[in-house]
């Protein structure tokens, strides 16, 4: 069974930084693309970023481009999201998900990690 | 990119069928087969229910089906059950720097 476990969320001040991690198990991690999707409190889903299986290609939503960096360490079966210059509007639960690179769907998803940007 | 348009809420009685619509444009939903649907129960992670417009992943009940006509995709749930009560989100590929867009979500209430 594939399991994805996010960590690293918490409270950060506006302008601050945070790094999320997503530990994967139950799959050959290095053969799958991965993504981050977020959900603001009481709101809908928003795709944030995606990365190819090798890590050589990355994609970002316009809302986070230049501030967030996605990466992966296939030797550790772990996905990362480095978030800089955080804003109040970045407050959300961040989910990592296995991403079908060809058909643009996500399954399965992790349980999520809450990031709160507030002074 | 604008989000896809979904009704805020739908409802139905046990055993009935309901349909949730997801309207995009000729540049996203209307142009590609890459429409998927997710179910999310309160305080839980989303779960993939339909991909590529009408394909069901292994383990998803055949009461769930998807279709598309023009710029609008639809999710139909037949034989409604209490456990189907959840939020449902559609998503689509879009040929822009923001690769994937979601609908605003639809809350399904089973009466």
Tab-separated table of C-alpha atoms in Angstrom:
chain	number	residue	atom	x	y	z
A	1	UNK	CA	0.000	0.000	0.000
A	2	UNK	CA	1.301	3.418	-0.965
A	3	UNK	CA	1.684	5.797	1.949
A	4	UNK	CA	2.602	9.466	1.822
A	5	UNK	CA	3.355	11.291	5.058
A	6	UNK	CA	3.812	15.059	5.115
A	7	UNK	CA	5.666	16.940	7.823
A	8	UNK	CA	7.186	20.338	8.490
A	9	UNK	CA	4.087	22.492	8.706
A	10	UNK	CA	3.509	25.083	11.389
A	11	UNK	CA	3.111	28.753	12.194
A	12	UNK	CA	5.393	31.214	10.386
A	13	UNK	CA	5.426	34.990	10.138
A	14	UNK	CA	4.756	36.792	6.862
A	15	UNK	CA	7.950	36.937	4.845
A	16	UNK	CA	9.305	33.838	6.540
A	17	UNK	CA	10.304	30.441	5.197
A	18	UNK	CA	9.297	26.848	5.791
A	19	UNK	CA	10.203	23.495	4.247
A	20	UNK	CA	7.678	20.714	3.909
A	21	UNK	CA	8.668	17.073	3.506
A	22	UNK	CA	6.700	14.122	2.194
A	23	UNK	CA	8.016	10.654	3.016
A	24	UNK	CA	6.842	7.976	0.599
A	25	UNK	CA	6.610	4.223	1.101
A	26	UNK	CA	5.033	1.282	-0.680
A	27	UNK	CA	6.119	2.379	-4.151
A	28	UNK	CA	9.248	2.683	-6.257
A	29	UNK	CA	9.446	6.394	-5.538
A	30	UNK	CA	12.060	7.155	-8.177
A	31	UNK	CA	9.721	6.102	-10.988
A	32	UNK	CA	6.835	8.458	-10.218
A	33	UNK	CA	6.207	12.163	-10.648
A	34	UNK	CA	4.950	13.940	-7.553
A	35	UNK	CA	2.990	17.096	-6.802
A	36	UNK	CA	1.920	19.436	-4.042
A	37	UNK	CA	-1.697	20.594	-3.823
A	38	UNK	CA	-2.985	22.982	-1.163
A	39	UNK	CA	-6.314	23.838	0.383
A	40	UNK	CA	-6.924	27.082	2.250
A	41	UNK	CA	-9.212	26.767	5.290
A	42	UNK	CA	-12.774	26.214	4.122
A	43	UNK	CA	-11.761	26.626	0.490
A	44	UNK	CA	-11.150	24.469	-2.567
A	45	UNK	CA	-8.095	22.708	-3.926
A	46	UNK	CA	-5.241	24.517	-5.678
A	47	UNK	CA	-2.392	22.805	-7.515
A	48	UNK	CA	0.917	24.269	-6.364
A	49	UNK	CA	3.824	22.453	-7.981
A	50	UNK	CA	4.929	19.243	-9.660
A	51	UNK	CA	8.195	17.419	-10.313
A	52	UNK	CA	9.205	14.657	-12.683
A	53	UNK	CA	10.381	11.251	-11.493
A	54	UNK	CA	14.039	12.153	-11.890
A	55	UNK	CA	13.629	15.659	-10.540
A	56	UNK	CA	14.891	17.143	-13.767
A	57	UNK	CA	11.658	18.958	-14.638
A	58	UNK	CA	9.583	21.113	-12.335
A	59	UNK	CA	6.356	23.077	-12.698
A	60	UNK	CA	4.804	25.804	-10.569
A	61	UNK	CA	1.495	27.592	-10.312
A	62	UNK	CA	1.746	31.290	-11.100
A	63	UNK	CA	0.737	32.078	-7.507
A	64	UNK	CA	3.935	30.564	-6.068
A	65	UNK	CA	6.449	30.872	-8.898
A	66	UNK	CA	9.689	32.458	-7.735
A	67	UNK	CA	8.870	31.867	-4.053
A	68	UNK	CA	8.471	28.082	-3.767
A	69	UNK	CA	10.894	25.364	-4.849
A	70	UNK	CA	9.978	21.709	-5.274
A	71	UNK	CA	12.648	19.042	-5.067
A	72	UNK	CA	13.088	15.378	-4.295
A	73	UNK	CA	15.668	12.976	-2.911
A	74	UNK	CA	15.043	9.607	-4.515
A	75	UNK	CA	17.632	7.953	-2.266
A	76	UNK	CA	15.486	8.945	0.711
A	77	UNK	CA	12.074	8.457	-0.946
A	78	UNK	CA	11.230	12.015	0.032
A	79	UNK	CA	9.603	14.997	-1.684
A	80	UNK	CA	10.189	18.559	-0.507
A	81	UNK	CA	8.613	21.975	-0.866
A	82	UNK	CA	10.749	24.943	0.136
A	83	UNK	CA	8.491	27.932	0.742
A	84	UNK	CA	10.028	31.415	0.955
A	85	UNK	CA	8.554	34.919	1.207
A	86	UNK	CA	5.408	33.451	2.707
A	87	UNK	CA	2.185	35.462	2.625
A	88	UNK	CA	-1.054	35.225	4.575
A	89	UNK	CA	-2.716	33.816	1.473
A	90	UNK	CA	-0.341	30.840	1.546
A	91	UNK	CA	-2.098	29.615	4.701
A	92	UNK	CA	-3.427	26.172	3.811
A	93	UNK	CA	-3.208	22.451	4.291
A	94	UNK	CA	-0.525	21.218	1.906
A	95	UNK	CA	-0.973	17.748	0.440
A	96	UNK	CA	1.600	15.750	-1.432
A	97	UNK	CA	0.311	13.354	-4.047
A	98	UNK	CA	1.595	10.884	-6.573
A	99	UNK	CA	1.068	12.568	-9.912
A	100	UNK	CA	0.255	10.870	-13.202
A	101	UNK	CA	2.656	12.741	-15.439
A	102	UNK	CA	0.820	11.891	-18.644
A	103	UNK	CA	-2.819	12.320	-17.670
A	104	UNK	CA	-2.594	14.923	-14.918
A	105	UNK	CA	-4.380	13.166	-12.060
A	106	UNK	CA	-3.361	12.655	-8.441
A	107	UNK	CA	-3.533	9.439	-6.416
A	108	UNK	CA	-2.982	8.696	-3.677
A	109	UNK	CA	-2.728	11.762	-1.458
A	110	UNK	CA	-1.006	12.240	1.879
A	111	UNK	CA	-2.928	13.335	4.959
A	112	UNK	CA	-1.758	16.926	4.660
A	113	UNK	CA	0.333	19.390	6.657
A	114	UNK	CA	-1.057	22.718	7.881
A	115	UNK	CA	0.917	25.870	7.189
A	116	UNK	CA	-0.267	29.041	8.914
A	117	UNK	CA	1.228	32.381	7.908
A	118	UNK	CA	0.420	34.987	10.530
A	119	UNK	CA	2.060	37.554	12.733
B	1	UNK	CA	-6.238	30.753	-15.148
B	2	UNK	CA	-9.769	30.817	-13.795
B	3	UNK	CA	-11.059	27.942	-11.723
B	4	UNK	CA	-13.541	25.531	-13.253
B	5	UNK	CA	-17.188	26.209	-12.382
B	6	UNK	CA	-19.116	23.751	-10.211
B	7	UNK	CA	-22.430	24.152	-8.383
B	8	UNK	CA	-21.875	24.939	-4.730
B	9	UNK	CA	-24.200	22.193	-3.569
B	10	UNK	CA	-26.362	19.320	-4.745
B	11	UNK	CA	-28.543	16.928	-2.811
B	12	UNK	CA	-30.389	13.687	-3.292
B	13	UNK	CA	-32.137	10.942	-1.392
B	14	UNK	CA	-30.689	7.468	-0.851
B	15	UNK	CA	-31.056	5.365	-3.954
B	16	UNK	CA	-31.427	8.325	-6.282
B	17	UNK	CA	-28.935	9.550	-8.877
B	18	UNK	CA	-27.301	12.959	-8.960
B	19	UNK	CA	-25.041	14.723	-11.435
B	20	UNK	CA	-22.406	17.338	-10.679
B	21	UNK	CA	-21.305	19.577	-13.528
B	22	UNK	CA	-17.876	21.099	-14.113
B	23	UNK	CA	-17.683	23.852	-16.708
B	24	UNK	CA	-14.465	25.081	-18.224
B	25	UNK	CA	-13.518	26.503	-21.589
B	26	UNK	CA	-12.533	25.323	-25.030
B	27	UNK	CA	-8.915	25.659	-23.889
B	28	UNK	CA	-9.112	23.224	-21.005
B	29	UNK	CA	-12.086	20.908	-20.396
B	30	UNK	CA	-13.262	21.168	-23.979
B	31	UNK	CA	-9.865	20.515	-25.498
B	32	UNK	CA	-8.450	17.582	-23.551
B	33	UNK	CA	-9.431	14.264	-21.995
B	34	UNK	CA	-7.536	15.151	-18.812
B	35	UNK	CA	-10.510	15.710	-16.524
B	36	UNK	CA	-10.529	14.028	-13.132
B	37	UNK	CA	-12.830	13.999	-10.107
B	38	UNK	CA	-11.996	13.800	-6.397
B	39	UNK	CA	-14.074	13.000	-3.327
B	40	UNK	CA	-13.192	14.612	-0.011
B	41	UNK	CA	-14.821	13.774	3.293
B	42	UNK	CA	-14.498	16.323	6.143
B	43	UNK	CA	-10.936	16.605	7.454
B	44	UNK	CA	-9.746	13.876	5.108
B	45	UNK	CA	-7.466	13.874	2.094
B	46	UNK	CA	-9.042	13.908	-1.369
B	47	UNK	CA	-9.529	10.576	-3.140
B	48	UNK	CA	-9.429	10.061	-6.900
B	49	UNK	CA	-12.788	8.840	-8.211
B	50	UNK	CA	-12.574	9.391	-11.987
B	51	UNK	CA	-9.674	10.132	-14.341
B	52	UNK	CA	-9.453	10.838	-18.065
B	53	UNK	CA	-13.102	11.985	-18.110
B	54	UNK	CA	-14.675	8.581	-17.543
B	55	UNK	CA	-12.200	6.031	-16.185
B	56	UNK	CA	-12.612	4.588	-12.698
B	57	UNK	CA	-9.561	3.627	-10.649
B	58	UNK	CA	-9.466	0.149	-9.200
B	59	UNK	CA	-11.551	-0.018	-6.035
B	60	UNK	CA	-13.945	2.817	-6.878
B	61	UNK	CA	-17.579	1.775	-6.999
B	62	UNK	CA	-19.199	1.513	-10.428
B	63	UNK	CA	-21.948	3.772	-9.058
B	64	UNK	CA	-19.582	6.609	-9.987
B	65	UNK	CA	-19.324	7.565	-13.646
B	66	UNK	CA	-17.963	10.488	-15.632
B	67	UNK	CA	-18.681	12.068	-18.989
B	68	UNK	CA	-17.991	15.198	-21.001
B	69	UNK	CA	-19.874	17.277	-23.540
B	70	UNK	CA	-18.231	20.308	-25.023
B	71	UNK	CA	-16.718	22.431	-22.280
B	72	UNK	CA	-18.636	20.715	-19.476
B	73	UNK	CA	-17.677	17.540	-17.663
B	74	UNK	CA	-20.046	15.691	-15.375
B	75	UNK	CA	-19.845	13.269	-12.475
B	76	UNK	CA	-22.867	11.042	-11.920
B	77	UNK	CA	-23.444	9.062	-8.768
B	78	UNK	CA	-26.173	6.464	-8.975
B	79	UNK	CA	-27.827	4.619	-6.107
B	80	UNK	CA	-26.872	7.329	-3.624
B	81	UNK	CA	-25.644	6.108	-0.261
B	82	UNK	CA	-25.084	7.980	2.985
B	83	UNK	CA	-21.324	7.462	2.650
B	84	UNK	CA	-21.335	9.441	-0.613
B	85	UNK	CA	-21.978	12.644	1.338
B	86	UNK	CA	-18.781	14.643	0.778
B	87	UNK	CA	-17.247	17.453	-1.227
B	88	UNK	CA	-16.447	16.727	-4.870
B	89	UNK	CA	-13.854	18.533	-6.977
B	90	UNK	CA	-13.150	18.362	-10.681
B	91	UNK	CA	-9.806	19.211	-12.241
B	92	UNK	CA	-8.475	19.686	-15.737
B	93	UNK	CA	-5.203	20.137	-17.534
B	94	UNK	CA	-4.727	23.613	-18.944
B	95	UNK	CA	-1.997	24.569	-21.426
B	96	UNK	CA	-0.547	27.372	-19.357
B	97	UNK	CA	2.212	27.748	-16.803
B	98	UNK	CA	-0.351	26.725	-14.178
B	99	UNK	CA	-0.777	23.223	-15.545
B	100	UNK	CA	-3.775	22.039	-13.579
B	101	UNK	CA	-6.890	23.868	-12.431
B	102	UNK	CA	-9.599	22.719	-10.040
B	103	UNK	CA	-13.267	23.509	-9.698
B	104	UNK	CA	-14.502	25.315	-6.617
B	105	UNK	CA	-16.023	22.130	-5.220
B	106	UNK	CA	-19.555	20.823	-4.767
B	107	UNK	CA	-20.995	19.740	-1.435
B	108	UNK	CA	-23.168	16.667	-1.842
B	109	UNK	CA	-25.823	16.162	0.811
B	110	UNK	CA	-27.611	12.832	1.061
B	111	UNK	CA	-31.028	13.626	2.490
